[in-house]
Coordinates of C-alpha atoms and ligand atoms in Angstrom, one line a residue:
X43 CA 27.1 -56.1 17.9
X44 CA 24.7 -58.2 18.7
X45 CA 26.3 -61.9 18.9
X46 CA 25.5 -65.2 19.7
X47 CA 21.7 -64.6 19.5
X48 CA 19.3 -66.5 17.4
X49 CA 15.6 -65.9 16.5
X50 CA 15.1 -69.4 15.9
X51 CA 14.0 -70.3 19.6
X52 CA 10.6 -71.4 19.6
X53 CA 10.0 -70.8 23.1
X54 CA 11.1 -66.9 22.8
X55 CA 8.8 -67.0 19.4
X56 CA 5.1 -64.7 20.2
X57 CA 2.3 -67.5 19.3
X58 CA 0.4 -64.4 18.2
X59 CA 1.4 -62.9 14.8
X60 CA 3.2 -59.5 15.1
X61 CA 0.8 -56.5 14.3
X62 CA 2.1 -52.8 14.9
X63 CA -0.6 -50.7 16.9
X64 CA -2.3 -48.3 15.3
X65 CA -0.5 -45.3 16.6
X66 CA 2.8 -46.9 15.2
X67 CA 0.7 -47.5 12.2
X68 CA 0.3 -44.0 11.7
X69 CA 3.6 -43.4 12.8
X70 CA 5.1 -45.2 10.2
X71 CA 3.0 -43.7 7.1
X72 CA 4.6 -40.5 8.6
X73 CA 8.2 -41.9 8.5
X74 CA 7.9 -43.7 5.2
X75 CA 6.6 -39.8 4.0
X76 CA 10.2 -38.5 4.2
X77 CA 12.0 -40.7 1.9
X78 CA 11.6 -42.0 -2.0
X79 CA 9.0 -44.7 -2.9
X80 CA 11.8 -46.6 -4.4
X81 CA 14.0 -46.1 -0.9
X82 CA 11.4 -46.8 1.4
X83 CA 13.9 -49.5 2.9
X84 CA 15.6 -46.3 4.7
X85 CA 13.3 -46.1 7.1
X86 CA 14.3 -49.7 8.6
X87 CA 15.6 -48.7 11.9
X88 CA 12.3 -46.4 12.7
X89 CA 10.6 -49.5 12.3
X90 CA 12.4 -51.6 14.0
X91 CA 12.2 -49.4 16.8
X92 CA 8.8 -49.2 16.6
X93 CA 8.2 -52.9 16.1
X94 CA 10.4 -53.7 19.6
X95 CA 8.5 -50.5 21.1
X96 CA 5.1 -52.5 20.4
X97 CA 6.4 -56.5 21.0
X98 CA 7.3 -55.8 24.9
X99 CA 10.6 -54.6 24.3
X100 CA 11.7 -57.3 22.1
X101 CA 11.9 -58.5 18.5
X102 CA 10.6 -61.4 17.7
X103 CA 10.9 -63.3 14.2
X104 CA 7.5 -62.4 13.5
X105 CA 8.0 -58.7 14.2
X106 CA 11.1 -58.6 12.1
X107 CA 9.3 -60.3 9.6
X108 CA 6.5 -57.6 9.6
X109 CA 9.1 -54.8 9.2
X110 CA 10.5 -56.8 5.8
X111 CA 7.0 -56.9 4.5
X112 CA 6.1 -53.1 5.3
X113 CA 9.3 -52.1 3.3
X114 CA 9.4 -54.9 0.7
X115 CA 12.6 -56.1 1.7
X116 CA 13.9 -59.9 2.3
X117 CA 13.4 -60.8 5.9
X118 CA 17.3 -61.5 5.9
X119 CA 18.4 -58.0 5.4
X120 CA 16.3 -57.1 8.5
X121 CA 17.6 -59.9 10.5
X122 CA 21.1 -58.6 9.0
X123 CA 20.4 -54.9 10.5
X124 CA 18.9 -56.3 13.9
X125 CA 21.8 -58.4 15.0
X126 CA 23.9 -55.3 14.2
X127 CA 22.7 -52.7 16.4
X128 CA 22.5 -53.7 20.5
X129 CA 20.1 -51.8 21.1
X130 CA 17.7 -53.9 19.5
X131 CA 16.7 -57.0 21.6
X132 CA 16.4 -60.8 19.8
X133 CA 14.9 -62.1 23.2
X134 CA 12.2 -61.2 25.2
X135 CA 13.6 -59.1 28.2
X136 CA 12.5 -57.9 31.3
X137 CA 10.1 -55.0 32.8
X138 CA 12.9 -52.5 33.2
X139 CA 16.0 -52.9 31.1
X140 CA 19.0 -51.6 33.0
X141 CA 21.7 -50.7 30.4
X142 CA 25.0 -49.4 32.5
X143 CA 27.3 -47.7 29.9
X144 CA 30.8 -49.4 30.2
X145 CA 33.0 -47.0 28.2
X146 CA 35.8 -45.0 29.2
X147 CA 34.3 -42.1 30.5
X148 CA 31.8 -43.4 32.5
X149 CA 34.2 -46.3 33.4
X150 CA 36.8 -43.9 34.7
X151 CA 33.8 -42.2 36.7
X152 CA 33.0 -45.2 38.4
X153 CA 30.8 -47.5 36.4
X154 CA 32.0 -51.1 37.2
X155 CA 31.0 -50.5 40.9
X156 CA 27.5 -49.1 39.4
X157 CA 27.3 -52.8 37.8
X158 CA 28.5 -54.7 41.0
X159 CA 25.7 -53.0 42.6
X160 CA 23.0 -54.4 39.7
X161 CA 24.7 -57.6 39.9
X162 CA 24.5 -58.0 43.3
X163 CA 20.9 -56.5 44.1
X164 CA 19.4 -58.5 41.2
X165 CA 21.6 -61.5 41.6
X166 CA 22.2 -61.3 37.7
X167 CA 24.8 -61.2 35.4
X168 CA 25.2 -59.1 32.2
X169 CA 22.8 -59.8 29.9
X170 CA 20.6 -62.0 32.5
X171 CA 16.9 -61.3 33.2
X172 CA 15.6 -61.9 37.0
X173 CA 13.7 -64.8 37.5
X174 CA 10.6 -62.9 38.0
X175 CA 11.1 -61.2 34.7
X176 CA 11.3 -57.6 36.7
X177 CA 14.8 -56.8 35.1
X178 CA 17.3 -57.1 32.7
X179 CA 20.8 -56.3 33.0
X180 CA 23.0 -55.1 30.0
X181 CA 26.4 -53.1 29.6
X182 CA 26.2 -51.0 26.7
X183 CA 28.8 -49.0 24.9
X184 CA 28.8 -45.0 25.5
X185 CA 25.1 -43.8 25.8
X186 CA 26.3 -40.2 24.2
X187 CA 25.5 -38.0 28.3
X188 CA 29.6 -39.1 29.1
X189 CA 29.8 -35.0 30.3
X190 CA 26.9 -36.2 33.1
X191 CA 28.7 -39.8 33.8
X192 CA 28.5 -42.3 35.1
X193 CA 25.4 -42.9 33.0
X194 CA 22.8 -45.3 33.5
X195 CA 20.0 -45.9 30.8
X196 CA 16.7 -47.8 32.7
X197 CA 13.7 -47.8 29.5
X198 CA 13.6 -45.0 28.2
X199 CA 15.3 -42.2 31.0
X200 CA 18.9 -41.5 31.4
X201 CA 20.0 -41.4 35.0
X202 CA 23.1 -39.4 35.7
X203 CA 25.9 -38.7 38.1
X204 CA 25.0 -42.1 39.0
X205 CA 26.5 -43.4 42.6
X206 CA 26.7 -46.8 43.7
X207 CA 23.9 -45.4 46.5
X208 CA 21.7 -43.9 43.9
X209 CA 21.4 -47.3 42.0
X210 CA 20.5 -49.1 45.1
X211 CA 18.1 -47.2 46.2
X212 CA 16.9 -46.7 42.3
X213 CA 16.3 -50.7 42.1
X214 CA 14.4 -50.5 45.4
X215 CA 12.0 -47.8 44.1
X216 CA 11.6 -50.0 40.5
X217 CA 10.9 -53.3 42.7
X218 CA 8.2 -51.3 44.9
X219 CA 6.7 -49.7 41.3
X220 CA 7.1 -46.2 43.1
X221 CA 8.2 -43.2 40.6
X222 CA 12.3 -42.4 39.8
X223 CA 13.6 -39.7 39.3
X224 CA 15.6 -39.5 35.8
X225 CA 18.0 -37.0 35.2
X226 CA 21.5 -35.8 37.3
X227 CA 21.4 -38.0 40.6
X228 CA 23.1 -35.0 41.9
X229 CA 20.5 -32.6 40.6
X230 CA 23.1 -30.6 38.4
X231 CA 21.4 -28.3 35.7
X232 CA 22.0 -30.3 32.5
X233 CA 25.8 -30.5 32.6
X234 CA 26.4 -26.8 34.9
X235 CA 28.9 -27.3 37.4
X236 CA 27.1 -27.9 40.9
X237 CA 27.8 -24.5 42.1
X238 CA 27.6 -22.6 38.8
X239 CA 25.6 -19.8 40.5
X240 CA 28.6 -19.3 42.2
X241 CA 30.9 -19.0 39.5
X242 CA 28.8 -16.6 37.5
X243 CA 28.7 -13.9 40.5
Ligands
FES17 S1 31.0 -42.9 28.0 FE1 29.2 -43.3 29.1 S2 27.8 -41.9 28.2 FE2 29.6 -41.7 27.0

């Protein structure tokens, strides 16, 4: 969950109003096709997703309180459904989001030395954004690849098979805006053993 955060910090607040872009816009007369007039508030987490997606990353109060007034709810019940879910953000954060998953799997694989490596690169701690607003540093709960862990989520991409060297040099590639490579750090086929050709002849 989501804890200890509050929306009620002016200097996190947008001074624009919120407005979803139009391609959301479209997105979300789409979305609000598939369920009943009357249960149009099921489609809260699309849009919340949507509304972060288009506010940097982040939802602010006025962004939330779009969402309530797209799907005639009370602002409340949004806030209620933000602070639930981590994956949703109450703060502004960082360029790239760096979300280390600290469950077992992944933890057993080796994902605490994955996060001293963050820690120590960005000089953050969990949950801390660098002072040049290039990254943010979170440990989530299992990201659903554990059959490819460790796991690393950085934006949008997954980054697998993730080695203390592969985050290094991963963090040095995002600081010099060069491309990265999502995907198995050890280039495995999806989740095929490394030397499946192998086994099959
Ligand atoms: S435990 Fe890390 S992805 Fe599932």
């Amino acid at each position: 969950m989501n804890e200890g955060k509050s929306l009620k910090n002016g200097s996190h607040e947008l001074k624009n109003q919120f407005q979803f872009s139009d391609s959301s816009l479209e997105s979300i007369n789409k979305i609000l096709t598939f369920y009943p007039a009357d249960r149009k508030q099921s489609a809260l987490l699309p849009l919340l997703a949507l509304a972060q997606k288009d506010n940097s990353g982040w939802l602010s109060e006025s962004a939330i309180e779009c969402v309530a007034k797209k799907l005639d709810m009370a602002t409340i019940r949004v806030y209620e459904v933000a602070t639930f879910y981590t994956m949703f953000n109450l703060s502004p954060i960082g360029k790239n989001c760096i979300e280390v998953c600290g469950t077992i799997p992944c933890c057993l694989c080796g994902s605490e030395r994955i996060l001293d490596v963050c820690k120590k690169e960005l000089s953050i701690d969990i949950n801390g954004t660098t002072k040049d607003g290039q990254f943010t540093l979170k440990e989530v709960e299992c990201l659903g690849a554990c059959v490819n862990a460790p796991v690393v989520k950085i934006n949008k991409d997954y980054f697998e098979d993730i080695a203390p060297d592969h985050m290094r040099e991963i963090i040095n590639q995002l600081r010099e805006d060069k491309a990265i490579s999502p995907g198995s750090q050890l280039k495995r086929q999806g989740s095929a053993p490394l030397d499946y050709k192998k086994e099959i002849s």
